[in-house]
Tab-separated table of C-alpha atoms in Angstrom:
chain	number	residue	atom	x	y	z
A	5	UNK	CA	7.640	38.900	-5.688
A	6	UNK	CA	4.766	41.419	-6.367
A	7	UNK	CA	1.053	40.026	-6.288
A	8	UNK	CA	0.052	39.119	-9.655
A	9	UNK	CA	-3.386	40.626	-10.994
A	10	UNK	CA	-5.904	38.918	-10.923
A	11	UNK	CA	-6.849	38.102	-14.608
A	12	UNK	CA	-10.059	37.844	-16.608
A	13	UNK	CA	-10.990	33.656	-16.336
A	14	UNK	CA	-11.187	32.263	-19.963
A	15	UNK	CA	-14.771	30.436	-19.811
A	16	UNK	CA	-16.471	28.598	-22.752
A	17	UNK	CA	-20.177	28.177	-21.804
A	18	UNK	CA	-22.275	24.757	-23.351
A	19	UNK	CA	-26.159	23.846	-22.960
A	20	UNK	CA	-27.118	22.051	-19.663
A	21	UNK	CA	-25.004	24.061	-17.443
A	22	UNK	CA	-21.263	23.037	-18.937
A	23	UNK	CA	-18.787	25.377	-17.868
A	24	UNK	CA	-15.268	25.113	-19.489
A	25	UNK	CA	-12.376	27.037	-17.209
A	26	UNK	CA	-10.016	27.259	-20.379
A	27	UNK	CA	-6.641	27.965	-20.495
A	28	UNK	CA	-4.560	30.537	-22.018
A	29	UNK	CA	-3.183	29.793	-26.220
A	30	UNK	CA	-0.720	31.194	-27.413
A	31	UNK	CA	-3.082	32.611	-30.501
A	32	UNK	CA	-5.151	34.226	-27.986
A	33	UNK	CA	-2.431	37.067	-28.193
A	34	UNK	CA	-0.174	35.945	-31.820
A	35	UNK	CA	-3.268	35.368	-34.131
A	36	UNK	CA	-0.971	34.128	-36.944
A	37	UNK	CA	1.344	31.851	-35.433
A	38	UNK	CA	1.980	28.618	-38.077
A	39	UNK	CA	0.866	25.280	-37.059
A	40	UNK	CA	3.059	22.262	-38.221
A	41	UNK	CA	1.782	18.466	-38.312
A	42	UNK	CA	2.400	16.542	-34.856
A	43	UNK	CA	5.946	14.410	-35.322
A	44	UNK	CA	4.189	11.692	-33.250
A	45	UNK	CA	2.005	11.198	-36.259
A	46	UNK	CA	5.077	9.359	-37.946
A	47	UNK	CA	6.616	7.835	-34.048
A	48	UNK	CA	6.444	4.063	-34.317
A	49	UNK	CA	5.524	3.743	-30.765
A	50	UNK	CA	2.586	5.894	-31.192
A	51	UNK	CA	1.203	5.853	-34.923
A	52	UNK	CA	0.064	2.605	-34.233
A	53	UNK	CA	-2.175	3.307	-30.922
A	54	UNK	CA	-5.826	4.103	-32.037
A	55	UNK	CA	-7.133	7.466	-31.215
A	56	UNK	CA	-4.137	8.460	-29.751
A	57	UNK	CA	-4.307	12.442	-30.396
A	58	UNK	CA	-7.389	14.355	-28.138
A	59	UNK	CA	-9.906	15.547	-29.365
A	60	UNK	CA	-10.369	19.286	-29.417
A	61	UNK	CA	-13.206	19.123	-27.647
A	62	UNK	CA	-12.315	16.585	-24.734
A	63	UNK	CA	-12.712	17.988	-21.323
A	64	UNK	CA	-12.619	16.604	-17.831
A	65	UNK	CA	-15.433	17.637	-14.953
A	66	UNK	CA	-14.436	19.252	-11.711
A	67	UNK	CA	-16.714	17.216	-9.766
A	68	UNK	CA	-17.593	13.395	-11.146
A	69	UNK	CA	-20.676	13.130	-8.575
A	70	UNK	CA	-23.956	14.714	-9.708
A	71	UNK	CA	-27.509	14.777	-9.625
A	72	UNK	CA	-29.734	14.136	-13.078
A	73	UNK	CA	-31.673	17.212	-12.938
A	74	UNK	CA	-28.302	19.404	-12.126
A	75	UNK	CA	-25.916	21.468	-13.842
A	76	UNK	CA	-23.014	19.903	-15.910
A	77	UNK	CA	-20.768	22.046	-13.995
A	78	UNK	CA	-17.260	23.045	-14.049
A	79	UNK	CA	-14.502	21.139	-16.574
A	80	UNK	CA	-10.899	21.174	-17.557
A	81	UNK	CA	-9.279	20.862	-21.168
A	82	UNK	CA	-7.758	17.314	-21.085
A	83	UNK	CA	-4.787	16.914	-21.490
A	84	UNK	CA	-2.587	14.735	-24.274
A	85	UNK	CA	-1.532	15.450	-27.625
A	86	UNK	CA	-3.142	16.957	-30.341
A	87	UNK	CA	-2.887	16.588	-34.193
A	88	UNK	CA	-1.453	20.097	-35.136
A	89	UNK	CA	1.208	21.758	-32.790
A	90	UNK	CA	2.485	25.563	-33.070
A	91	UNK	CA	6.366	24.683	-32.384
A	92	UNK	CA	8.597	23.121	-34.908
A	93	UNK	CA	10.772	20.778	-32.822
A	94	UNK	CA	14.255	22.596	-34.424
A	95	UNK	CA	12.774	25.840	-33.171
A	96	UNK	CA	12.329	24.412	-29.322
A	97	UNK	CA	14.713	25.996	-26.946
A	98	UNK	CA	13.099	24.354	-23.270
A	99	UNK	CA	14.151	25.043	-19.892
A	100	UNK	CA	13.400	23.410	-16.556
A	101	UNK	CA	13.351	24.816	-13.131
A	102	UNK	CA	12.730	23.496	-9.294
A	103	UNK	CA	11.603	25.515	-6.346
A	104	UNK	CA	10.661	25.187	-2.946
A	105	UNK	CA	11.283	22.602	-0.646
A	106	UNK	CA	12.290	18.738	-1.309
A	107	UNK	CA	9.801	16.364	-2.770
A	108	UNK	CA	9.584	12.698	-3.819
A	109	UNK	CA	9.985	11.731	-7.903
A	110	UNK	CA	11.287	16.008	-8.683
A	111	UNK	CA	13.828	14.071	-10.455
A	112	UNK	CA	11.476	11.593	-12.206
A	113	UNK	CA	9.523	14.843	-13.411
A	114	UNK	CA	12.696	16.587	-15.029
A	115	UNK	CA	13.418	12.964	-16.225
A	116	UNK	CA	10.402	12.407	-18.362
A	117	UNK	CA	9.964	16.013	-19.666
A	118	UNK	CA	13.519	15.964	-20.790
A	119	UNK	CA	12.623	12.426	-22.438
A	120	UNK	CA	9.426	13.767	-23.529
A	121	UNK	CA	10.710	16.525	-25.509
A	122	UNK	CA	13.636	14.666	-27.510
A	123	UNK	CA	12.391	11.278	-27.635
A	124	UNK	CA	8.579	12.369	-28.882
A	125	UNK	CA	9.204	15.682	-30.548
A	126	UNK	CA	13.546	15.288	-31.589
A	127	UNK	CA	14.071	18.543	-29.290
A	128	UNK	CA	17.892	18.600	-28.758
A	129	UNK	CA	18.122	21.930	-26.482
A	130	UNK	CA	16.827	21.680	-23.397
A	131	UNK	CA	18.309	23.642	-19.911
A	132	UNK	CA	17.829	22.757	-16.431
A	133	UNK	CA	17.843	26.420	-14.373
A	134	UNK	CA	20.375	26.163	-11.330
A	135	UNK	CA	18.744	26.639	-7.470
A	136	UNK	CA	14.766	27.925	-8.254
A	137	UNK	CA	13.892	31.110	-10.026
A	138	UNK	CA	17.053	33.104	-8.869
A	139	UNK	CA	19.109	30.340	-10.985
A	140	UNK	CA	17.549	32.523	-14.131
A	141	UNK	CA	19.399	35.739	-13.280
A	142	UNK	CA	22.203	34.409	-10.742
A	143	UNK	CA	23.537	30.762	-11.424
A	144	UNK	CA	24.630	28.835	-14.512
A	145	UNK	CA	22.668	26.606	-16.582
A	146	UNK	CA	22.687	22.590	-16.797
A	147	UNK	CA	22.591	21.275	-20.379
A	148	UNK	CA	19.687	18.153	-20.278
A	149	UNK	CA	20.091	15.574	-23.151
A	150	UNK	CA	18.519	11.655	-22.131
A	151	UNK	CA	21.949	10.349	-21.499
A	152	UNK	CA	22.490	13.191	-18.166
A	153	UNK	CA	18.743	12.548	-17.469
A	154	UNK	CA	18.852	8.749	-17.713
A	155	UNK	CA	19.356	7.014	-13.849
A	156	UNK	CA	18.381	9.996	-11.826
A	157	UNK	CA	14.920	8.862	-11.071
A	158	UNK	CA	16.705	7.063	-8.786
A	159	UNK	CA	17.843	9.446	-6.668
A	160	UNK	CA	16.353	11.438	-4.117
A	161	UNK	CA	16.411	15.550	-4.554
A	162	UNK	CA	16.784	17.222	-7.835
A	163	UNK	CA	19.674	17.531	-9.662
A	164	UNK	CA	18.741	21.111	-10.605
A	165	UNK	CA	19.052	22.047	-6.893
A	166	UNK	CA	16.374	24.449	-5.467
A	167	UNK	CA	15.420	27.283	-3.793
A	168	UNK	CA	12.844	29.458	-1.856
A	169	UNK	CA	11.911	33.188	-3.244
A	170	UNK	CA	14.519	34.824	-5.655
A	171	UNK	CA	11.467	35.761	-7.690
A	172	UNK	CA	12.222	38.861	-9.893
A	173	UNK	CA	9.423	39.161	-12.708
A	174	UNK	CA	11.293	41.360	-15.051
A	175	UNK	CA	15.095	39.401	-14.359
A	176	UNK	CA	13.558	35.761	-15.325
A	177	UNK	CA	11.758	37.292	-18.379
A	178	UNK	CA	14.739	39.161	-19.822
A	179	UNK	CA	17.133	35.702	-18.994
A	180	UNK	CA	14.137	34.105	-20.819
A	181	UNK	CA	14.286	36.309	-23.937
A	182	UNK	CA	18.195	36.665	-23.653
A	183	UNK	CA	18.876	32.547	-23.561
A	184	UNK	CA	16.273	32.067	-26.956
A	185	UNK	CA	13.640	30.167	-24.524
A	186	UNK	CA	10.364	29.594	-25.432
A	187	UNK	CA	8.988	26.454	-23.332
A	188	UNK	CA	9.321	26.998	-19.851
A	189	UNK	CA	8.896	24.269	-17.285
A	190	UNK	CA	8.391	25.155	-13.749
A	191	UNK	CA	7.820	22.584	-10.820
A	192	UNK	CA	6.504	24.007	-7.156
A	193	UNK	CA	3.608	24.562	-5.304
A	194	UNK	CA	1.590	27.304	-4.556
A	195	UNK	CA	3.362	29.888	-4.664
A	196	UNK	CA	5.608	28.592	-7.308
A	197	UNK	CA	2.894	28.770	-9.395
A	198	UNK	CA	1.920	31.778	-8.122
A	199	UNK	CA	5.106	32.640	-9.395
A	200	UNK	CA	4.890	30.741	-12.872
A	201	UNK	CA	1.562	33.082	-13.456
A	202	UNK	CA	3.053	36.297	-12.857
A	203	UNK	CA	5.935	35.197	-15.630
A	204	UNK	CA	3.255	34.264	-18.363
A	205	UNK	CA	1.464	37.508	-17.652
A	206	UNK	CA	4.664	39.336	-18.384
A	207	UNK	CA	5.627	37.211	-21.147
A	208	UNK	CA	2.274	37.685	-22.599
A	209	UNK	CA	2.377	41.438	-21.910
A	210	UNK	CA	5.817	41.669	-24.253
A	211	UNK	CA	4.257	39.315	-26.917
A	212	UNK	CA	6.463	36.881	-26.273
A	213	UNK	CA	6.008	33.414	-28.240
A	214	UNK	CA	7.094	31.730	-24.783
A	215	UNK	CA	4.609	28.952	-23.081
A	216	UNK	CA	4.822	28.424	-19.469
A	217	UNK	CA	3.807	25.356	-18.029
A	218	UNK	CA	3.305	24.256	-14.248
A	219	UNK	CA	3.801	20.979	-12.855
A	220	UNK	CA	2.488	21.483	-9.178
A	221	UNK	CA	4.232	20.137	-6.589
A	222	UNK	CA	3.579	19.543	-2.237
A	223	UNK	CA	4.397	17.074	-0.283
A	224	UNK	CA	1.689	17.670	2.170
A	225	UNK	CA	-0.810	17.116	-0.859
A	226	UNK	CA	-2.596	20.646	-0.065
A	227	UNK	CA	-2.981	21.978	-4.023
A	228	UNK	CA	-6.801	22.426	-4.665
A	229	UNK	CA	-8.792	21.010	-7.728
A	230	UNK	CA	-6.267	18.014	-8.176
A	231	UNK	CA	-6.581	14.386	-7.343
A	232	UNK	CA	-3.168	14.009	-5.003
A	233	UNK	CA	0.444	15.818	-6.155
A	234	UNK	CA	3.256	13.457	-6.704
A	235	UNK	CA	5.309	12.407	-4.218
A	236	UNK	CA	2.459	11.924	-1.799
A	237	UNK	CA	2.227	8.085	-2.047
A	238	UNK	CA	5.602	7.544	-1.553
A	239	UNK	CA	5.566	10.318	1.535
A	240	UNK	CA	2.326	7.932	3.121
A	241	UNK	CA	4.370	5.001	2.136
A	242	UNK	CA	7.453	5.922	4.131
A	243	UNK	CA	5.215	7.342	7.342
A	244	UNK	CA	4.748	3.666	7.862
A	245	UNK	CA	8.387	3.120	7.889
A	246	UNK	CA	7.951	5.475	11.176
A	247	UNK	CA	5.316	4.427	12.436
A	248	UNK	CA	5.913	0.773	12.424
A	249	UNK	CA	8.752	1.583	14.037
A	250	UNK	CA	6.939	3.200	16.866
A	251	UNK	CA	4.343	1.192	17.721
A	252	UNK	CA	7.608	-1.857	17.960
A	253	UNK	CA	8.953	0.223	20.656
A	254	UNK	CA	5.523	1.142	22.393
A	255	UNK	CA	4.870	-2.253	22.316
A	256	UNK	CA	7.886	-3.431	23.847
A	257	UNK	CA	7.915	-1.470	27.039
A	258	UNK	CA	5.079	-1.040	29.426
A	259	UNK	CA	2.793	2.032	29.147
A	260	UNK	CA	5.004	2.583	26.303
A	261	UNK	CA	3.855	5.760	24.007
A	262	UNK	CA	5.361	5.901	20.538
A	263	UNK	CA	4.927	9.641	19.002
A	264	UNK	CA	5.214	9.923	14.823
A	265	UNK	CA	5.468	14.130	13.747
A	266	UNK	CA	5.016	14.186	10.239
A	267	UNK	CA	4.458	16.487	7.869
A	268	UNK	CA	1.507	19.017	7.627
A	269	UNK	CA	1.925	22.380	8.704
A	270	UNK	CA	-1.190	23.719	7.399
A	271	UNK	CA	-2.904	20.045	6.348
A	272	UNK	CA	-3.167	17.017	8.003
A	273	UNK	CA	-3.527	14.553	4.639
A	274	UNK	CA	-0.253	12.415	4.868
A	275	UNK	CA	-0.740	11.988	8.774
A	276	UNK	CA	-4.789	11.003	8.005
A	277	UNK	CA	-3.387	8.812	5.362
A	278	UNK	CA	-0.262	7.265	7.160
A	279	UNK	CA	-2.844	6.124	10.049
A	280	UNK	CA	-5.834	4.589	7.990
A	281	UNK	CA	-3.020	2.511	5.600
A	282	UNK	CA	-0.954	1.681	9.649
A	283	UNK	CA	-4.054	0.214	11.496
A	284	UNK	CA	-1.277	0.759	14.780
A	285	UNK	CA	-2.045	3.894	15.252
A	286	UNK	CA	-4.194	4.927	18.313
A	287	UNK	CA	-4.668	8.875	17.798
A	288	UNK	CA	-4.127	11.067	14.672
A	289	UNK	CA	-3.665	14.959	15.676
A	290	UNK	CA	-3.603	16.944	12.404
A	291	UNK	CA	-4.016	20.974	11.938
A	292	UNK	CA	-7.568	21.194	10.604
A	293	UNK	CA	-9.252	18.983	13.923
A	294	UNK	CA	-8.661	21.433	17.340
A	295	UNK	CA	-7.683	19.023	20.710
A	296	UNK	CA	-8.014	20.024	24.274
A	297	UNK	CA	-5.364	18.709	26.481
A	298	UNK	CA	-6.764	18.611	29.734
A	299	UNK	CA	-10.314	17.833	31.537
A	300	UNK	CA	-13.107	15.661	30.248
A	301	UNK	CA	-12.583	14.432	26.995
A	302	UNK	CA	-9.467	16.321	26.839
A	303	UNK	CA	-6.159	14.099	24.989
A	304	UNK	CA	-5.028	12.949	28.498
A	305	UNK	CA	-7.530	11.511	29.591
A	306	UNK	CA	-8.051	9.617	26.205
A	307	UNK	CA	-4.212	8.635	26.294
A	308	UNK	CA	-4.277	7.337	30.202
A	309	UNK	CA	-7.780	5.273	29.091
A	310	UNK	CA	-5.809	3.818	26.084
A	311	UNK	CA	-2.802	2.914	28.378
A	312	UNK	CA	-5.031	1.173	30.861
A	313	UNK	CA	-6.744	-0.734	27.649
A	314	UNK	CA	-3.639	-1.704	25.831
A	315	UNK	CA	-0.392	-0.955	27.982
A	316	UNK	CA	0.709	0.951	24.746
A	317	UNK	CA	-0.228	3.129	21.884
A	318	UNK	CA	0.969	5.277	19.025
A	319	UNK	CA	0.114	8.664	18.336
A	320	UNK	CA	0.501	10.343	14.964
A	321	UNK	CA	1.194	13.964	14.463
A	322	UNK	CA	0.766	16.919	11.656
A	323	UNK	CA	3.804	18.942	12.705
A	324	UNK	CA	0.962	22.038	12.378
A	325	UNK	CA	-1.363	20.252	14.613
A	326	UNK	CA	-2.204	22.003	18.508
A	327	UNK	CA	-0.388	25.252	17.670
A	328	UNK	CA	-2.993	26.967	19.718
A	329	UNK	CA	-1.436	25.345	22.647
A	330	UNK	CA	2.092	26.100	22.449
A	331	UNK	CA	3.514	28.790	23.986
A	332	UNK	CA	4.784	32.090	21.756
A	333	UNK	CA	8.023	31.151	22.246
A	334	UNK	CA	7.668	27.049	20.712
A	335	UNK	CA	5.766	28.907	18.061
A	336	UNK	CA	9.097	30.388	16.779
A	337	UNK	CA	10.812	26.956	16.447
A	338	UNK	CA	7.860	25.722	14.046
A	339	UNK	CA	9.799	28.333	11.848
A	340	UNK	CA	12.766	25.588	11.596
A	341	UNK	CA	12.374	21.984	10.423
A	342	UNK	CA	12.290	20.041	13.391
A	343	UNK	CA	14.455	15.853	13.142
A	344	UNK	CA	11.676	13.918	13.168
A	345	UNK	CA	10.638	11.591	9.832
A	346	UNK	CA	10.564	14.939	7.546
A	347	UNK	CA	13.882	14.522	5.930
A	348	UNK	CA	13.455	10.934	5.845
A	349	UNK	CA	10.643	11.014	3.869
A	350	UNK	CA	11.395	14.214	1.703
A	351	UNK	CA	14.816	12.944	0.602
A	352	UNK	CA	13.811	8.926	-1.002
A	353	UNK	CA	13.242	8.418	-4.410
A	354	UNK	CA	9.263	8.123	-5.642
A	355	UNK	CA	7.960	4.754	-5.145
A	356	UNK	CA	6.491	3.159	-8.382
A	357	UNK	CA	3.145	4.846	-8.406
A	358	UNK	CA	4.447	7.963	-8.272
A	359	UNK	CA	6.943	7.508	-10.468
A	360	UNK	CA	4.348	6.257	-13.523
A	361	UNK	CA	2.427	9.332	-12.315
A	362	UNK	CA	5.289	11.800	-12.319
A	363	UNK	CA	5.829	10.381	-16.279
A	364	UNK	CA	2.071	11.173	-16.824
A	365	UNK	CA	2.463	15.000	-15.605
A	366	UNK	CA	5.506	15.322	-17.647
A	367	UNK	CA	4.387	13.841	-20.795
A	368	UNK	CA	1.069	16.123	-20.547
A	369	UNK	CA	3.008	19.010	-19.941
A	370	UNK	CA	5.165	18.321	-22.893
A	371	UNK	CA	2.059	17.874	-25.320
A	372	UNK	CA	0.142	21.070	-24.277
A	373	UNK	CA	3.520	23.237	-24.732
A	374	UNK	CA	3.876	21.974	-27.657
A	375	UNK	CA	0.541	22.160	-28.720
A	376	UNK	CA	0.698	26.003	-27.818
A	377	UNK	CA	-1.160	26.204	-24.755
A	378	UNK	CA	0.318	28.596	-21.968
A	379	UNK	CA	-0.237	29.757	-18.753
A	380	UNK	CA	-1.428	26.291	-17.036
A	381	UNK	CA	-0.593	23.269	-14.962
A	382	UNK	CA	-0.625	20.054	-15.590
A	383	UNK	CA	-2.506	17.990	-13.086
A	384	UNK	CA	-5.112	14.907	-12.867
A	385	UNK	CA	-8.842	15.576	-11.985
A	386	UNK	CA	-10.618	12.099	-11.968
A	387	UNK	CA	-8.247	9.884	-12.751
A	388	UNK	CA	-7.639	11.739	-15.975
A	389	UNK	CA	-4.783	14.217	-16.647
A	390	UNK	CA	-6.120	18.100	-17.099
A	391	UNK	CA	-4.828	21.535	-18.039
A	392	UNK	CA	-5.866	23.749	-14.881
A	393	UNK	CA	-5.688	27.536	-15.602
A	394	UNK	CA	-3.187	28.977	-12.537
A	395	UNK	CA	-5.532	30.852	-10.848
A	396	UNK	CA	-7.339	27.522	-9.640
A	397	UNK	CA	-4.660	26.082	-8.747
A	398	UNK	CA	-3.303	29.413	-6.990
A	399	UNK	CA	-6.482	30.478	-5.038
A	400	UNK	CA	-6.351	28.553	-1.927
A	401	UNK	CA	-5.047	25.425	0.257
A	402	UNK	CA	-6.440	22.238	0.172
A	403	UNK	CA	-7.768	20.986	3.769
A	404	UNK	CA	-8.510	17.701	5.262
A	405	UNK	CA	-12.213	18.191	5.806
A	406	UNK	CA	-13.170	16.513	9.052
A	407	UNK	CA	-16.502	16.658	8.315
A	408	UNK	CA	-16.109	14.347	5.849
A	409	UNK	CA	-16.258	10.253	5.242
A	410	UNK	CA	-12.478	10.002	5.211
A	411	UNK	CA	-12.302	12.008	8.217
A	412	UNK	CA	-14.866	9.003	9.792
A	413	UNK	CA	-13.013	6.251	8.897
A	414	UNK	CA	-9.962	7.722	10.325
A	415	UNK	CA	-12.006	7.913	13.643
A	416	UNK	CA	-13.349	4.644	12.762
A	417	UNK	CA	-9.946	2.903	12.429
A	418	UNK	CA	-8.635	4.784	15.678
A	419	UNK	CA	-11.687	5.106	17.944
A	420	UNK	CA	-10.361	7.816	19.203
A	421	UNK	CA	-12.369	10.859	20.181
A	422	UNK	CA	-12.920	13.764	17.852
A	423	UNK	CA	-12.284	16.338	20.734
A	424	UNK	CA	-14.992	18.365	19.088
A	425	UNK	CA	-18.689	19.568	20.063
A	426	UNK	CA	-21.342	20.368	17.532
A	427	UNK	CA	-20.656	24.228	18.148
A	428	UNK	CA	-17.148	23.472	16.823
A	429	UNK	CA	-17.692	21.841	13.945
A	430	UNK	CA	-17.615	24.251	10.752
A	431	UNK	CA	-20.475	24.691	8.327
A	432	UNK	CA	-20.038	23.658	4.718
A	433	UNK	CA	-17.840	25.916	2.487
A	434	UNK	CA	-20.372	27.705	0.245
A	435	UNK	CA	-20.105	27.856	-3.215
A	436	UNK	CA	-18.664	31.293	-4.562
A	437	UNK	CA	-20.807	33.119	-7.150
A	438	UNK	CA	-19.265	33.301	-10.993
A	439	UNK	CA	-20.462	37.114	-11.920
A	440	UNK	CA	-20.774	36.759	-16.126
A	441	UNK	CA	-18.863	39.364	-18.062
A	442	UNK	CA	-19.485	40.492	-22.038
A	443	UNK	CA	-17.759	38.252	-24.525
A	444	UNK	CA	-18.176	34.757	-22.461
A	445	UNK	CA	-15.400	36.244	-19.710
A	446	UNK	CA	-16.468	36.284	-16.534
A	447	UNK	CA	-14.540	37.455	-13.431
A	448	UNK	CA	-13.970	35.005	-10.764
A	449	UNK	CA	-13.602	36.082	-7.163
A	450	UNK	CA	-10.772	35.682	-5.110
A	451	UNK	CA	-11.165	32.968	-2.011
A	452	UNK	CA	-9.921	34.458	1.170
A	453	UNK	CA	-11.017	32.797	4.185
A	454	UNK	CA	-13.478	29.714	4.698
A	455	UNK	CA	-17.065	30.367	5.885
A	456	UNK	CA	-17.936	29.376	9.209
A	457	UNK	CA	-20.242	30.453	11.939
């Protein structure tokens, strides 16, 4: 997959500092596309629910903490239905598609958008895409009606299967325009989206009337901008499974050590989480903390003081966590999923949380396709559920920041070391400049590495 461009940011500017990071319309490139009354207006289950359809104007801030004298700052268009939509339901011709790795409640999310689509707007042709984005160009399509989407929220995986890579821009757009689509649904992370943006820009280059809609998806809950991705809860919810299971067997034997690797290759949030909701754990390791091994406040000496303490303990690991200490050749096995609790965790059904929020997602991706938006993802900020332009969502990792309360309360809960000196700690991220352009566009720059000293 080529780099996508980096595209002008659609910004709407408002007194006292209010920054709106729009998202694409479909009008922004088809003027005179027709608009058609909302079917929900005449749903029984909705025309009865007061102020049901958002306002135009409804938006969702970035950050929720501020000071009175300071800017507004940085919001989202919030999500939800809206009183005119630029589809007519008979027109709709949706497709769905999975990539990446394994993730609680994928199957809830293909669930509800399928139910989303004919039970709220009577859309009868909808396709799940075959194995990721090379299922466009290489594998058959799944028909979706309710009845084939009906029980698999209760199963683990996706039924659409998945895939890493297979991205060909100009492949998925012609299968697109060949098959009649014009509501794509993709569900990944990063670079799915990634992905997902480099197939509206196309899209919008041939004047396609095609929206493309994002539902982001990580286990490791490492997407910037949103509150947590599905799937997380129930990933932190089955770490204790693990866990518990550990510390039982630590317990049991003396100077027993019970060792948890979960997932985190790059962020440590499920492990931070997984030991703070445990209360057995006696050290969390995770990628974004650096540990010495041995000498004075080095992890061995903390583990033989525990042992003398407690005859026992439990340590918790980010599979990405110490990599500066393994050897070249360990480094190459990271490359493989390791057995430890990955495919436990990865395979289970969404717990109940995260299946109400996977129905959430869908449903908000359903309303803003439908309402014509393009080029977004659907994701909560706030507790409230946002349309997030890709290139947010796109522009770096999410990190546990261990300079942070969380971080303390993990330490807290633990009272384990932090194995770091003042000179190690990083400074504070600063905030990137937003350079305004004619017309209300401004160009955003791209985030490449954090700042530290």
């Amino acid at each position: 997959m080529t780099s996508p461009k980096r595209n002008k940011a659609k910004i709407v500017n408002g007194p006292g500092g209010y920054i709106l990071q729009d998202v694409p319309h479909l009008i922004d490139y088809l003027p005179d596309l027709p608009t058609y009354p909302n079917p929900l207006q005449d749903n029984p289950a909705y025309s009865v629910v007061k102020q049901y359809f958002v306002d135009a104007d409804d938006s969702v801030p970035e950050k929720i903490v501020v000071h009175k004298d300071g800017p507004r700052g940085i919001h989202f268009r919030r999500a939800g239905p809206r009183q005119k939509v630029y589809f007519d339901s008979d027109e709709v011709h949706a497709c769905i598609v999975t990539c990446g790795g394994l993730c609680p409640g994928l199957n809830t999310v293909i669930r509800e958008i399928v139910s989303s689509l004919s039970c709220m707007y009577s859309v009868n042709r909808i396709l799940g895409i075959d194995g990721g984005y090379r299922g466009f160009y290489a594998k058959n399509t799944i028909p979706l009606d309710s009845k084939v989407v009906n029980d698999i929220h209760k199963r683990g995986g996706t039924i659409l299967g998945t895939s890493r890579g297979g991205h060909d821009t100009a492949k998925i757009v012609d299968s697109i325009l060949d098959r009649g689509i014009n509501q794509v649904y993709i569900i990944g992370g990063d670079g799915t989206q990634r992905g997902a943006s480099v197939i509206f820009e196309e899209i919008r280059r041939r004047g396609l009337k095609v929206a493309v809609v994002g539902i982001p998806k990580t286990i490791d809950n490492d997407i910037p901008v949103i509150d947590r991705s599905f799937g997380f809860d129930t990933a932190v919810e089955e770490a204790q499974r693990a866990i518990n299971a550990a510390h039982v067997e630590a317990e049991s034997n003396e100077n027993g050590i019970g060792f948890v690797k979960l997932m985190g290759r790059y962020s440590g949030f499920i492990a931070m989480y997984a030991t703070l909701a445990s209360r057995d754990v006696d050290c969390c390791l995770i990628p974004e903390s650096p540990f010495y091994l041995e000498g004075e406040g080095g992890l061995l000496e903390f583990i033989e003081r525990r042992l003398k303490e407690n005859g026992h303990m439990v340590i918790v690991l980010a599979e990405g966590a110490g990599q500066d200490l393994m050897s070249k050749r360990m480094e190459s096995n990271t490359l493989e999923d390791a057995s430890d609790p990955t495919y436990m965790i990865r395979a289970v059904p969404s717990n109940a949380s995260d299946n109400v929020y996977c129905s959430l997602l869908a449903q908000s991706a359903v309303h803003g396709a439908m309402a014509g938006y393009t080029g977004y993802t659907s994701g909560l900020v706030n507790g409230r559920q946002t349309y997030i332009p890709y290139y947010r969502i796109t522009e770096k990792q999410n990190h546990v920041v261990i300079t942070d309360r969380m971080w303390a309360r993990l330490l807290s809960s633990t009272n384990q070391p932090s194995f770091l000196g003042p000179k190690d700690i990083p400074e504070e991220k600063k905030e990137l400049p937003v350079t305004p352009l004619p017309d209300g566009i401004v160009d955003i720059p791209p985030v490449t590495k954090e700042i530290t000293k």
